[in-house]
Coordinates of C-alpha atoms and ligand atoms in Angstrom, one line a residue:
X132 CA 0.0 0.0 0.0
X133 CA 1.3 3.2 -1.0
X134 CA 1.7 5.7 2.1
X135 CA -0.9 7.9 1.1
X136 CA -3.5 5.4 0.7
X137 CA -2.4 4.4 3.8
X138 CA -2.8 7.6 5.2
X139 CA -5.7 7.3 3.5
X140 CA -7.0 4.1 5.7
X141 CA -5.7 5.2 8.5
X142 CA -8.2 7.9 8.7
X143 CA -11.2 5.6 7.9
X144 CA -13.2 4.0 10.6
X145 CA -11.9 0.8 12.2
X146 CA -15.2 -0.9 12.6
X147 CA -18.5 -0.6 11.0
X148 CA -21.7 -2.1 12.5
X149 CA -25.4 -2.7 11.1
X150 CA -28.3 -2.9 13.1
X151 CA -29.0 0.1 15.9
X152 CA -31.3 -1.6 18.2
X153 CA -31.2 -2.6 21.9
X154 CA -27.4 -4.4 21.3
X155 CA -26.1 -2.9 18.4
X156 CA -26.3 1.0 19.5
X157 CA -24.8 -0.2 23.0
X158 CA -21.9 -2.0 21.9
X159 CA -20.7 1.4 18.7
X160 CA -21.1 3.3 22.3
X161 CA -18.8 0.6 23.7
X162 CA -16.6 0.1 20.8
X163 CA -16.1 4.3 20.6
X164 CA -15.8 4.5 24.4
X165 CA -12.3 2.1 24.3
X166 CA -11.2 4.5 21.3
X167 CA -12.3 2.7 18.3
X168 CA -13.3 5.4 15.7
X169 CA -16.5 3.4 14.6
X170 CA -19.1 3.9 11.3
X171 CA -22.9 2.4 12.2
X172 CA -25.4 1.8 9.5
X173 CA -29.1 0.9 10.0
X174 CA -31.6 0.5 7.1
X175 CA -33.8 2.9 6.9
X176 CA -37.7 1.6 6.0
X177 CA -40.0 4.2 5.5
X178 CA -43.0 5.4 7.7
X179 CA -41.6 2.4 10.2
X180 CA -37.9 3.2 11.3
X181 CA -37.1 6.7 9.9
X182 CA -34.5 8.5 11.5
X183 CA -33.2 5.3 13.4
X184 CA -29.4 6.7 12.5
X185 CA -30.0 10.3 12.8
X186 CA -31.7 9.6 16.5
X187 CA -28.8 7.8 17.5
X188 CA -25.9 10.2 16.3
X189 CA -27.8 13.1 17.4
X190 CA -28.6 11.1 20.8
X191 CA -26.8 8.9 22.7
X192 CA -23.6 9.1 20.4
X193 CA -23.7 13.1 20.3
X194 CA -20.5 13.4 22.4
X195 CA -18.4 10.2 21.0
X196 CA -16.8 10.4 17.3
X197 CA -18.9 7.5 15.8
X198 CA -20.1 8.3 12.6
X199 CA -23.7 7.8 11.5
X200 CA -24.5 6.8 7.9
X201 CA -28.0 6.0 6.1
X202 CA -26.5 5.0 3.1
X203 CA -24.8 1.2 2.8
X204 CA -21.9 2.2 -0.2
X205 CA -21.3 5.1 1.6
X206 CA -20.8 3.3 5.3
X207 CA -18.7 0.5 3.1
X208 CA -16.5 3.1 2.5
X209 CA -16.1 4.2 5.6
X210 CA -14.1 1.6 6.7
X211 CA -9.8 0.7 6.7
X212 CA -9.3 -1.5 4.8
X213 CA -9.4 -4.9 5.5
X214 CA -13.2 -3.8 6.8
X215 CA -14.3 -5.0 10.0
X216 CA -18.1 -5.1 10.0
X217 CA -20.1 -6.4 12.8
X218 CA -24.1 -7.3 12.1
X219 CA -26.1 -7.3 15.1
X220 CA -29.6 -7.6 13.2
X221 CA -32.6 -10.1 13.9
X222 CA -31.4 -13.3 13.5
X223 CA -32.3 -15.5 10.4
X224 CA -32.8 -14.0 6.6
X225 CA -32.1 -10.3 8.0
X226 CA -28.3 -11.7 7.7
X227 CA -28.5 -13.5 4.6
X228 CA -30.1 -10.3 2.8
X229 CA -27.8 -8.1 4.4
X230 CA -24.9 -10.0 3.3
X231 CA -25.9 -10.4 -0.2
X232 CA -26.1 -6.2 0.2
X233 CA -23.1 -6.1 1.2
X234 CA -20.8 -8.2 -1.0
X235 CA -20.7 -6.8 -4.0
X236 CA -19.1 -3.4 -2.0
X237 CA -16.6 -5.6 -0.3
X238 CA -13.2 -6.1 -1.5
X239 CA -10.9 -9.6 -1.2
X240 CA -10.0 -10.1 2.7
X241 CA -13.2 -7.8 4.3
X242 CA -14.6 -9.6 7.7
X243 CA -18.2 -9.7 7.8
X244 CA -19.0 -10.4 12.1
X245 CA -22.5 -11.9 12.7
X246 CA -23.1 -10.8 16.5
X247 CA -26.7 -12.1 16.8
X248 CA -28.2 -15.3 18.1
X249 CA -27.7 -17.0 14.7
X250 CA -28.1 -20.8 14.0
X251 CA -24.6 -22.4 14.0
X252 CA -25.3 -24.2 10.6
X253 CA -26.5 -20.9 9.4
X254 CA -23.1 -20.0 10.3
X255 CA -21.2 -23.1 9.0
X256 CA -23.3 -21.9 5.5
X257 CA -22.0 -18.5 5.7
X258 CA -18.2 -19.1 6.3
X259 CA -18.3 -20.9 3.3
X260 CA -20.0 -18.3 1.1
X261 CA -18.3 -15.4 2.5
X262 CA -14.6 -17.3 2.2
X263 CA -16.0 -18.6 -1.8
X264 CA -16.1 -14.9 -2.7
X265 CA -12.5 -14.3 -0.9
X266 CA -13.9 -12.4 2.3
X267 CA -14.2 -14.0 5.2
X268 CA -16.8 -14.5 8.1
X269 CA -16.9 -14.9 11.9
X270 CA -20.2 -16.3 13.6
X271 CA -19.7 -14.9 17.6
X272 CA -22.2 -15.6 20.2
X273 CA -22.3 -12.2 22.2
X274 CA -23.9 -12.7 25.5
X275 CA -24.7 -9.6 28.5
X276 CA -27.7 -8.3 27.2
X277 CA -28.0 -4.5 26.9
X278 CA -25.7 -4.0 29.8
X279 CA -22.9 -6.2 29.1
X280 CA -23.1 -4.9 25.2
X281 CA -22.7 -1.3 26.9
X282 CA -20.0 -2.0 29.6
X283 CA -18.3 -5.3 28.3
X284 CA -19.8 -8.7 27.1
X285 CA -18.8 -12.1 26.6
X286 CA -17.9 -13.0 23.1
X287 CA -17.4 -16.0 21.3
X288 CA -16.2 -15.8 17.9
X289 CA -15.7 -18.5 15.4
X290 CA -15.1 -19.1 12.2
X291 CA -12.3 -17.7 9.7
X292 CA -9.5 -18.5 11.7
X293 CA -7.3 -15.9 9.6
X294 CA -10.1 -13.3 10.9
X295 CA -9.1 -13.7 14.4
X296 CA -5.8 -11.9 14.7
X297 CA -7.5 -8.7 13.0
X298 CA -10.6 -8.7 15.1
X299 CA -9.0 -9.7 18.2
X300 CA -7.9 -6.1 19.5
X301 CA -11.2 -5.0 19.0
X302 CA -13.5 -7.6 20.6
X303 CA -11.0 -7.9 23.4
X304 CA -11.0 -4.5 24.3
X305 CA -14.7 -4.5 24.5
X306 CA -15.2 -7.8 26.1
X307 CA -16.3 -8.1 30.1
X308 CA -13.3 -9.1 32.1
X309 CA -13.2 -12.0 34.7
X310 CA -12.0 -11.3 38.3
X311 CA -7.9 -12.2 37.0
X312 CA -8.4 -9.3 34.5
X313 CA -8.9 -12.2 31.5
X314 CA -11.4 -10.8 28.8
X315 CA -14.0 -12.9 28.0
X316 CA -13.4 -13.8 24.5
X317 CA -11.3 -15.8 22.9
X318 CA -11.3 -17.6 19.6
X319 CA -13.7 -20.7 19.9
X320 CA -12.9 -22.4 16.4
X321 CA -14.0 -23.0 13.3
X322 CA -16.9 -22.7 11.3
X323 CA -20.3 -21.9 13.3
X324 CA -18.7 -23.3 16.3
X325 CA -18.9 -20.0 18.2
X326 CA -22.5 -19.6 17.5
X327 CA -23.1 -23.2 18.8
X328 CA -21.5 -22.5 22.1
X329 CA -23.4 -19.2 22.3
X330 CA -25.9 -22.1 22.3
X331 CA -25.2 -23.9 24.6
X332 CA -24.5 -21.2 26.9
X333 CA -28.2 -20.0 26.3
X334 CA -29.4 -23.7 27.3
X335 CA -27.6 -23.7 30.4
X336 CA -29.3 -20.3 31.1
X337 CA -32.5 -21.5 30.6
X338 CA -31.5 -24.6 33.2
X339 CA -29.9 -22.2 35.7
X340 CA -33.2 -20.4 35.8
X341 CA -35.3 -23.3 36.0
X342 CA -33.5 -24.8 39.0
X343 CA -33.5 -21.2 40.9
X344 CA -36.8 -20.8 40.2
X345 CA -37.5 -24.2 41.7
X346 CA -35.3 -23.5 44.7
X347 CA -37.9 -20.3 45.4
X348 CA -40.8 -22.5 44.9
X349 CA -39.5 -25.3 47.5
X350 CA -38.7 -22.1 50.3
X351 CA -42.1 -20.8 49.5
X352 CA -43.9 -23.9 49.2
X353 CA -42.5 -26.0 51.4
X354 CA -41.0 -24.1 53.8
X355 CA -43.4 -21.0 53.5
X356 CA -40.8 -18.2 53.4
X357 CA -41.6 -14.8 52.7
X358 CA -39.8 -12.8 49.7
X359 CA -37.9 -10.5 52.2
X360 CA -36.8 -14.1 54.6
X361 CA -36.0 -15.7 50.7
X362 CA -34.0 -12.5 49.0
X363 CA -31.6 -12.8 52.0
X364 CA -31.1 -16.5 51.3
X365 CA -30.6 -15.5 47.6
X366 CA -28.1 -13.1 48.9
X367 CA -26.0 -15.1 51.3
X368 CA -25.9 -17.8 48.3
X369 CA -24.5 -15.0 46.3
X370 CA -21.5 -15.0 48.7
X371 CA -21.0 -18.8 49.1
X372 CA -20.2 -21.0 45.8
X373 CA -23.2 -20.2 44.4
X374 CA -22.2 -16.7 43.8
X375 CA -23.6 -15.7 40.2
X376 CA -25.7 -12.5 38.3
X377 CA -28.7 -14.8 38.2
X378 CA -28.6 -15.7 42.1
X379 CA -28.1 -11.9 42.7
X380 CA -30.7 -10.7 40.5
X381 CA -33.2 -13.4 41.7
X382 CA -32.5 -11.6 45.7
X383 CA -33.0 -8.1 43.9
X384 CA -36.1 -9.4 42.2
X385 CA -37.7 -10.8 45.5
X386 CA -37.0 -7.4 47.1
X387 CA -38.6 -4.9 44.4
X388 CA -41.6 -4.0 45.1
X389 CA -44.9 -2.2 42.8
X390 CA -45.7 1.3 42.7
X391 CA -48.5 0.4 45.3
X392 CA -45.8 -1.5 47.7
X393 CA -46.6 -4.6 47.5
X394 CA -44.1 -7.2 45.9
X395 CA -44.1 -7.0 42.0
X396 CA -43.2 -10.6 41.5
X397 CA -46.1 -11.7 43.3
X398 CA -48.4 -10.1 40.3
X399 CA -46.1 -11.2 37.5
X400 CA -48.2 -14.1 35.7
X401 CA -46.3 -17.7 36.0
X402 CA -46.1 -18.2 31.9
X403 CA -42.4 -18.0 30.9
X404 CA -41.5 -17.2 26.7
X405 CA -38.3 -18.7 25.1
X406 CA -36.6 -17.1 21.7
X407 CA -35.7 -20.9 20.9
X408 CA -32.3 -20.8 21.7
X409 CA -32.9 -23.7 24.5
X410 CA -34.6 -25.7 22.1
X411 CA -32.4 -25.3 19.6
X412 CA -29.7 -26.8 22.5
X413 CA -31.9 -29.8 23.1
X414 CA -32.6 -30.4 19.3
X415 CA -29.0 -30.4 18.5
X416 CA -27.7 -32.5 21.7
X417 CA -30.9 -34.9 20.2
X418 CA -28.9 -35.0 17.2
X419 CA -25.7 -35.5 18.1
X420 CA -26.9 -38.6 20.6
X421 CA -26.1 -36.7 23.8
X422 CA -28.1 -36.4 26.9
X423 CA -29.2 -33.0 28.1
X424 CA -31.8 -33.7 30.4
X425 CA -32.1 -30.8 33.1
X426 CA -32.1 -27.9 30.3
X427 CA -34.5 -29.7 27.9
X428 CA -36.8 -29.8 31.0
X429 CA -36.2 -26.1 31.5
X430 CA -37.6 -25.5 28.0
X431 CA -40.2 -28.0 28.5
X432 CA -41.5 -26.1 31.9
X433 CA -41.0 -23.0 30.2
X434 CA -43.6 -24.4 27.5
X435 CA -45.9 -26.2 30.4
X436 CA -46.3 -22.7 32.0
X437 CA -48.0 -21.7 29.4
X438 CA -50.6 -23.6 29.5
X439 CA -52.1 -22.1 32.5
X440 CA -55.9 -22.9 32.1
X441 CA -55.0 -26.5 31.9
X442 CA -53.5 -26.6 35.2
X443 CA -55.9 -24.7 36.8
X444 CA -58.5 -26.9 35.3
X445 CA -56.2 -30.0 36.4
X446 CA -56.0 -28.4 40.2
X447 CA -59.4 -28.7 40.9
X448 CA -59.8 -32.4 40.0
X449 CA -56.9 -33.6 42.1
X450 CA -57.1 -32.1 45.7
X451 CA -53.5 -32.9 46.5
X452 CA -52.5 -32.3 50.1
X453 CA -49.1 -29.9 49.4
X454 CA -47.0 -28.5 51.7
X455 CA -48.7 -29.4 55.4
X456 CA -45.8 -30.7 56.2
X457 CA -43.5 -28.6 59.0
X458 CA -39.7 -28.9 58.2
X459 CA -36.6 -27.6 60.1
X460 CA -36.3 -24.2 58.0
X461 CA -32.7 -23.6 58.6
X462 CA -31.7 -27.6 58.0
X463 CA -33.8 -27.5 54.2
X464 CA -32.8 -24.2 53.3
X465 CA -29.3 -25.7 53.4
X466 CA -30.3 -28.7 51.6
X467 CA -32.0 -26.5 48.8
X468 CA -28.5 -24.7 48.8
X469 CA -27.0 -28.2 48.1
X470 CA -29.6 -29.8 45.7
X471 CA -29.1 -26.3 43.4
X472 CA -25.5 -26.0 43.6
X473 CA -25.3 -30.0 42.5
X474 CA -28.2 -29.5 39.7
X475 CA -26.6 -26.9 38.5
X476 CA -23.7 -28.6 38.4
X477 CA -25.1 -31.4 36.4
X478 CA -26.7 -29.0 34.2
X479 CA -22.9 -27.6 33.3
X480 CA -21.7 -31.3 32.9
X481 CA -24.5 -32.1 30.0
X482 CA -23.4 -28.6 28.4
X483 CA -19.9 -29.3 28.5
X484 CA -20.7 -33.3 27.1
X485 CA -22.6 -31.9 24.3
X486 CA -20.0 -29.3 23.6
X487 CA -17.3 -32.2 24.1
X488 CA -19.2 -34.5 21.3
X489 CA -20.2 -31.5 19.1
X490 CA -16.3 -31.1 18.7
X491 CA -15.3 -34.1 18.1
X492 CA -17.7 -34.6 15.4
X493 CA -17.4 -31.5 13.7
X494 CA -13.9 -31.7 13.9
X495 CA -13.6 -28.3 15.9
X496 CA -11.1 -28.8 18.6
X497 CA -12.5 -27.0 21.5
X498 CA -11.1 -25.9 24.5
X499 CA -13.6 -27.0 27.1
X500 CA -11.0 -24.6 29.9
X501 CA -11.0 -21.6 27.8
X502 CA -14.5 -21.6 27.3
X503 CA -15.3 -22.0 30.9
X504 CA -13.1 -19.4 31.2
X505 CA -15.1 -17.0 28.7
X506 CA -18.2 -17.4 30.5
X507 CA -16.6 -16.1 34.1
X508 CA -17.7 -12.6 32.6
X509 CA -20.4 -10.4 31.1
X510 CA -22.7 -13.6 30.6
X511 CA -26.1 -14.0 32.3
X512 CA -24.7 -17.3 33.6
X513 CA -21.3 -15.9 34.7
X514 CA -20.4 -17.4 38.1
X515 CA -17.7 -18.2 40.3
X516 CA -18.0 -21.9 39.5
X517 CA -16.8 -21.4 36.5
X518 CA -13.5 -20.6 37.8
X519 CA -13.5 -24.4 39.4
X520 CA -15.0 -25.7 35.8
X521 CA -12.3 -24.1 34.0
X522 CA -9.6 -25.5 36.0
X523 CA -11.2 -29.2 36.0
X524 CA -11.1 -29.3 32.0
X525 CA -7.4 -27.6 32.3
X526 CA -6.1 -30.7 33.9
X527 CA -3.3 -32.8 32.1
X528 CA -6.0 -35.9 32.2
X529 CA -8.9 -33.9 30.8
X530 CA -12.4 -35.9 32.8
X531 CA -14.6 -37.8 30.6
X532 CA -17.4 -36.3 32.3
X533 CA -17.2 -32.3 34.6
X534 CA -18.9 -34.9 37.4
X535 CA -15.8 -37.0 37.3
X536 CA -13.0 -34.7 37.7
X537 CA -11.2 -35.0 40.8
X538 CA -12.8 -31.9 42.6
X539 CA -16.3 -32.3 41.7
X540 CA -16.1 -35.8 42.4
X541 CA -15.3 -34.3 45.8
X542 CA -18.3 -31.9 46.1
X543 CA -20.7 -34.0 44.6
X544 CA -19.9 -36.5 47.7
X545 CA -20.7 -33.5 50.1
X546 CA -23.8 -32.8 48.9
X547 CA -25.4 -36.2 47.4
X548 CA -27.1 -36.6 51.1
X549 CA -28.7 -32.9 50.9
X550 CA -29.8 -33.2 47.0
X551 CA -31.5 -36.4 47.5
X552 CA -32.9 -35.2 50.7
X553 CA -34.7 -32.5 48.7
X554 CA -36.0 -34.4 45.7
X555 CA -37.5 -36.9 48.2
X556 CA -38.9 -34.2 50.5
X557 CA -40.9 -31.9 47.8
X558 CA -42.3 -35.6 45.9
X559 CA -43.6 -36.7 49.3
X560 CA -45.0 -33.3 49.7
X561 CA -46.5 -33.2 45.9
X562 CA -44.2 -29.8 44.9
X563 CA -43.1 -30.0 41.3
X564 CA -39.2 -30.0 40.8
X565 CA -38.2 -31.2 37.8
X566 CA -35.1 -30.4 36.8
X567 CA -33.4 -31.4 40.4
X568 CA -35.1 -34.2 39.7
X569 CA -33.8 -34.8 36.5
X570 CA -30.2 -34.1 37.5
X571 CA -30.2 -36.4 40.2
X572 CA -31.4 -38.8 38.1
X573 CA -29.0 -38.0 35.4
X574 CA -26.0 -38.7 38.3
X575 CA -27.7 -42.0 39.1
X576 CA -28.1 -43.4 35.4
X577 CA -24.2 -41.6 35.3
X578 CA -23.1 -44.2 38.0
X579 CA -24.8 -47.0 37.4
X580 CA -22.4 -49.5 35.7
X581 CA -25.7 -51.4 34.6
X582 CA -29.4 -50.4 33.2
X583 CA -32.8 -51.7 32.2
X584 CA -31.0 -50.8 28.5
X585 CA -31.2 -55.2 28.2
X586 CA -34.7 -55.4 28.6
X587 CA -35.7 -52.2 25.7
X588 CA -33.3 -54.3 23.3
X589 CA -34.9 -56.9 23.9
X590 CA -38.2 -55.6 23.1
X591 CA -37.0 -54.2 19.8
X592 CA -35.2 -57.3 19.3
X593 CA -38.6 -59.3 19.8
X594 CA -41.0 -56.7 17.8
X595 CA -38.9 -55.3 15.4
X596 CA -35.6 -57.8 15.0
X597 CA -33.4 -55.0 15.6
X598 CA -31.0 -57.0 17.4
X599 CA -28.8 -56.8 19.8
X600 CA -25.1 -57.5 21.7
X601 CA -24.6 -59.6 24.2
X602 CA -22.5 -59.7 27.7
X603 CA -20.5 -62.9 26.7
X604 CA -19.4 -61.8 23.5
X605 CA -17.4 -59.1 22.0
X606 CA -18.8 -55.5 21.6
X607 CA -20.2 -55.0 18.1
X608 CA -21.3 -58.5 17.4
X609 CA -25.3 -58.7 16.7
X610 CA -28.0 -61.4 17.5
X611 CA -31.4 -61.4 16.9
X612 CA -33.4 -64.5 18.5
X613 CA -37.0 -66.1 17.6
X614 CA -38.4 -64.8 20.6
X615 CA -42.2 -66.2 19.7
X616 CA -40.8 -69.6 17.8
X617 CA -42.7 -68.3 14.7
X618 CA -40.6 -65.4 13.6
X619 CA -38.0 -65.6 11.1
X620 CA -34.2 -65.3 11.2
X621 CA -34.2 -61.8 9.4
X622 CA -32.5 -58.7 10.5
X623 CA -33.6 -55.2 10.4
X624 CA -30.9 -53.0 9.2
X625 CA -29.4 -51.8 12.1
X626 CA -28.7 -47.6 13.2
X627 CA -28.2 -45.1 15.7
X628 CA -30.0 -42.5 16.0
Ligands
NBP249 P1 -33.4 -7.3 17.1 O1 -33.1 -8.7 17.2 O2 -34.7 -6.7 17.6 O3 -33.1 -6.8 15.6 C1 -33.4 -5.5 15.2 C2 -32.3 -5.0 14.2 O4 -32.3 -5.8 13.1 C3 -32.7 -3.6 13.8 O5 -31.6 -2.8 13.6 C4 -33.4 -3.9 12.4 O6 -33.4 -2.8 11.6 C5 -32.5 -5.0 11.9 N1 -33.0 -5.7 10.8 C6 -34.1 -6.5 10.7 BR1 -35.3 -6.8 12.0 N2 -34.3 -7.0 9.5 C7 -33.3 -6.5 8.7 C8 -32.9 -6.6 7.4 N3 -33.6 -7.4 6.6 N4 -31.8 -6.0 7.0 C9 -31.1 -5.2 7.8 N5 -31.4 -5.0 9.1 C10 -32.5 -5.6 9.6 O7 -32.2 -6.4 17.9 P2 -31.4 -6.7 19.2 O8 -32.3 -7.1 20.3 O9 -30.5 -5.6 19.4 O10 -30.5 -8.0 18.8 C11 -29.6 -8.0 17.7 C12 -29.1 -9.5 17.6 O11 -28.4 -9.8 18.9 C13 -30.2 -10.5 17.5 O12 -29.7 -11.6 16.7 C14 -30.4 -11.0 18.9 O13 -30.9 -12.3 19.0 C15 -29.0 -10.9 19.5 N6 -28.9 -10.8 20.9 C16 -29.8 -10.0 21.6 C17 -29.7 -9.8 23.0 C18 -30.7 -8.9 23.7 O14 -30.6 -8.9 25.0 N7 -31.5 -8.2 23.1 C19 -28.6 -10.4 23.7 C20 -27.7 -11.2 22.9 C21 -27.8 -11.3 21.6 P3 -34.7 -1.8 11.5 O15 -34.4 -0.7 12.6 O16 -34.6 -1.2 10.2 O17 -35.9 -2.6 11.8

């Protein structure tokens, strides 16, 4: 480059960004605030979103040097060359069309950064377009909200490896950092691999939530504490290992209180929504063969909440006794403290397993540590278990399993008697917990050398000749017997699912 096109770039922006709603205004303001001089572009559609760039350069950016444009060309040439240009549009065709915008006013190298909750295969897809044309293409998870997008986020970008080292600086600089000063972001791998942990991450939100909503439900239900009795034991487990943004808010939560004083959460109607990033979670653990119990019944509950009507129809048919029972408050608080600090636990173990298999299959070498490490920060499910996570999948003899490694094996011991404690306690008393049920029952089928496995074989052995191995002979061998004396010798074809 000659020096006065240099010059030339030099002067140019060093990141543009598309899309100025809730996350994309907030992370141009954090972007400009660490000293990026950054271009933002937002379509304009008529009588709907006029003005959405003028608003926010004669708003909220008024005193920062980010430039506003309403033109795409003239944004495009905004930017130093190679151009940096993060999308943080609706998720789905709003990236496709964008990108087909934008190509033809790219030039050999350009990064296209998808910020949004896209699908990973959308991702995979769009790697390979983008680096067909010669540009390349990085698919990052971004995870904080409208807060962490403003004051620091964690990022997960993956995708064209070559687009790290020129990205890097930037999404560094804006990312949260953990308690060691670490910035939460670091390359993930290849390919939509950093959308799928985004993923993930979002499923073991959805669990996380689940189980602390079920830990209020057991203290109110069970133990019939107030909100002001419960938000301090929310807060105290905020200062134990427990300590997490979603424990804290959950205290701040049962605190606030209407306009009319009374506790707001009390009037807030028991029907949760999903965006579908659970489900997409369970879907694609489904896929890959991979259990992922607790968070598929987080977006199961979530869906069962809905249905309100039925289960107030269902409540008047079955007068079940609920919650007579008198327990030691101080005793079950700490077992609730135990049976959510081991569900959770499990929940993290599923998460990691399916990120474990998704990289073996797609060939995308993650690192289970650094990931960990990633989430300490910014993220609604940043906690300060993640710090013991990270350093469990550091170790030299990486565990097949989170429950296995040598310090969880540990805790799990400590708290097995609590966590079974509570599951028993809230069945006998007829209180719904689902997902510490489901964990506890995903650490039992976990440690159970042997399970009624035989007997379903069996059974599709004897209806449907599917076959099946046997104990006394090698693994991989098949049998199918004439269970009925009238059935033939045929096989069915035999395949996993
Ligand atoms: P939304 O998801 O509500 O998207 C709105 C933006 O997309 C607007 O700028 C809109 O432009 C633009 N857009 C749409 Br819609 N269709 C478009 C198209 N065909 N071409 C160009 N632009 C288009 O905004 P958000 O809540 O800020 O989220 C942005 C992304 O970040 C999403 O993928 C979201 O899932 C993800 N995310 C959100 C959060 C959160 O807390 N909100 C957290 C983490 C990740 P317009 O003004 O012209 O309509």
């Amino acid at each position: 480059m000659s020096t006065m096109k240099k010059k030339e770039n030099e002067s140019r922006a060093d990141i543009g960004l598309i899309g100025l709603a809730v996350m994309g205004e907030n992370l141009a303001l954090n972007m400009a605030g660490k000293g990026w001089k950054v271009s933002v572009y937002n379509r304009t559609v008529k009588g709907v979103e006029e003005g959405v760039v003028e608003r926010f350069v004669e708003g909220r950016a008024k005193e920062t040097t980010i430039q506003g444009h309403t033109d795409i060309a003239s944004f495009v040439a905004s930017l130093a060359t190679p151009r940096k240009i993060m999308m943080m549009v609706r998720a789905g065709s709003p990236v496709d069309e964008l990108m087909e915008q934008l190509f033809p006013l790219l030039d050999a190298g350009d990064i296209l950064i998808d910020g949004g909750n896209s699908n990973y295969e959308d991702t995979n897809r769009r790697v390979t377009l983008s680096e067909s044309k010669g540009f390349r293409f990085v698919g990052s998870g971004v995870s904080g909200g409208e807060e962490g997008a403003l004051n620091g986020a964690s990022i997960m970008p993956g995708g064209s490896q070559s687009a790290w080292s020129e990205v890097k600086p930037i999404l560094q600089s804006i990312a949260a950092k953990a308690e060691d000063g670490t910035p939460c972001c670091d390359w993930i791998g290849p390919a939509g691999s950093g959308h799928f942990v985004k993923m993930i991450h979002n499923g073991i939100e959805y669990a996380d939530m689940q189980l602390i909503g079920e830990a209020y439900w057991l203290m109110k239900k069970l133990l019939k504490l107030d909100n002001e009795d419960m938000a301090d034991i929310f807060a105290r487990w905020n200062t134990l290992k427990l300590r997490s943004y979603l424990v804290e808010i959950t205290a701040n939560i049962l605190r606030h209180k209407d306009g009319d004083g009374n506790y707001l959460l009390d009037k807030i109607l028991d029907a949760a929504g999903q965006k579908g990033t659970g489900k997409w979670s369970v879907i694609n653990a489904m896929e890959l063969g991979m259990p992922l119990g607790v968070i598929a019944t987080a977006v199961f509950e979530r869906s069962f909440s809905g249905q309100t009507e039925l289960r107030k129809e269902a409540a008047t048919k079955f007068d079940l006794k609920r919650t007579e029972a008198v327990h030691d408050q101080t005793d079950t608080v700490n077992d609730i403290y135990t049976a959510l600090y081991a569900s959770k636990l499990t929940s993290y173990a599923q998460g990691f397993a399916v990120l474990q298999k998704a990289s073996d299959t797609f060939g995308w070498n993650l690192n289970l540590s650094s990931i960990a490490r990633m989430w300490r920060g910014g993220c609604i499910i940043r906690s300060a278990f993640l710090n013991d996570i990270a350093t469990a999948f550091a170790a030299p003899q990486k565990p097949g399993n989170l429950l296995l490694s040598d310090y969880f094996e540990e805790e799990i011991r400590g708290v097995l008697p609590g966590w079974k404690r509570v599951v028993t306690l809230a069945t006998a008393d007829e209180i719904p917990l689902p997902a510490f049920a489901s964990a506890l029952n995903y650490f039992y089928s976990l440690t159970s050398p042997k399970l009624p496995a035989n007997l379903i074989q069996a059974q599709r052995d004897y209806f449907g000749a599917h076959t099946f191995e046997r104990i006394d002979q090698p693994r991989g061998v098949f049998f199918h017997e004439n269970w009925t004396g009238h059935g033939g010798d045929t096989k069915s074809g035999s395949y996993n699912v």
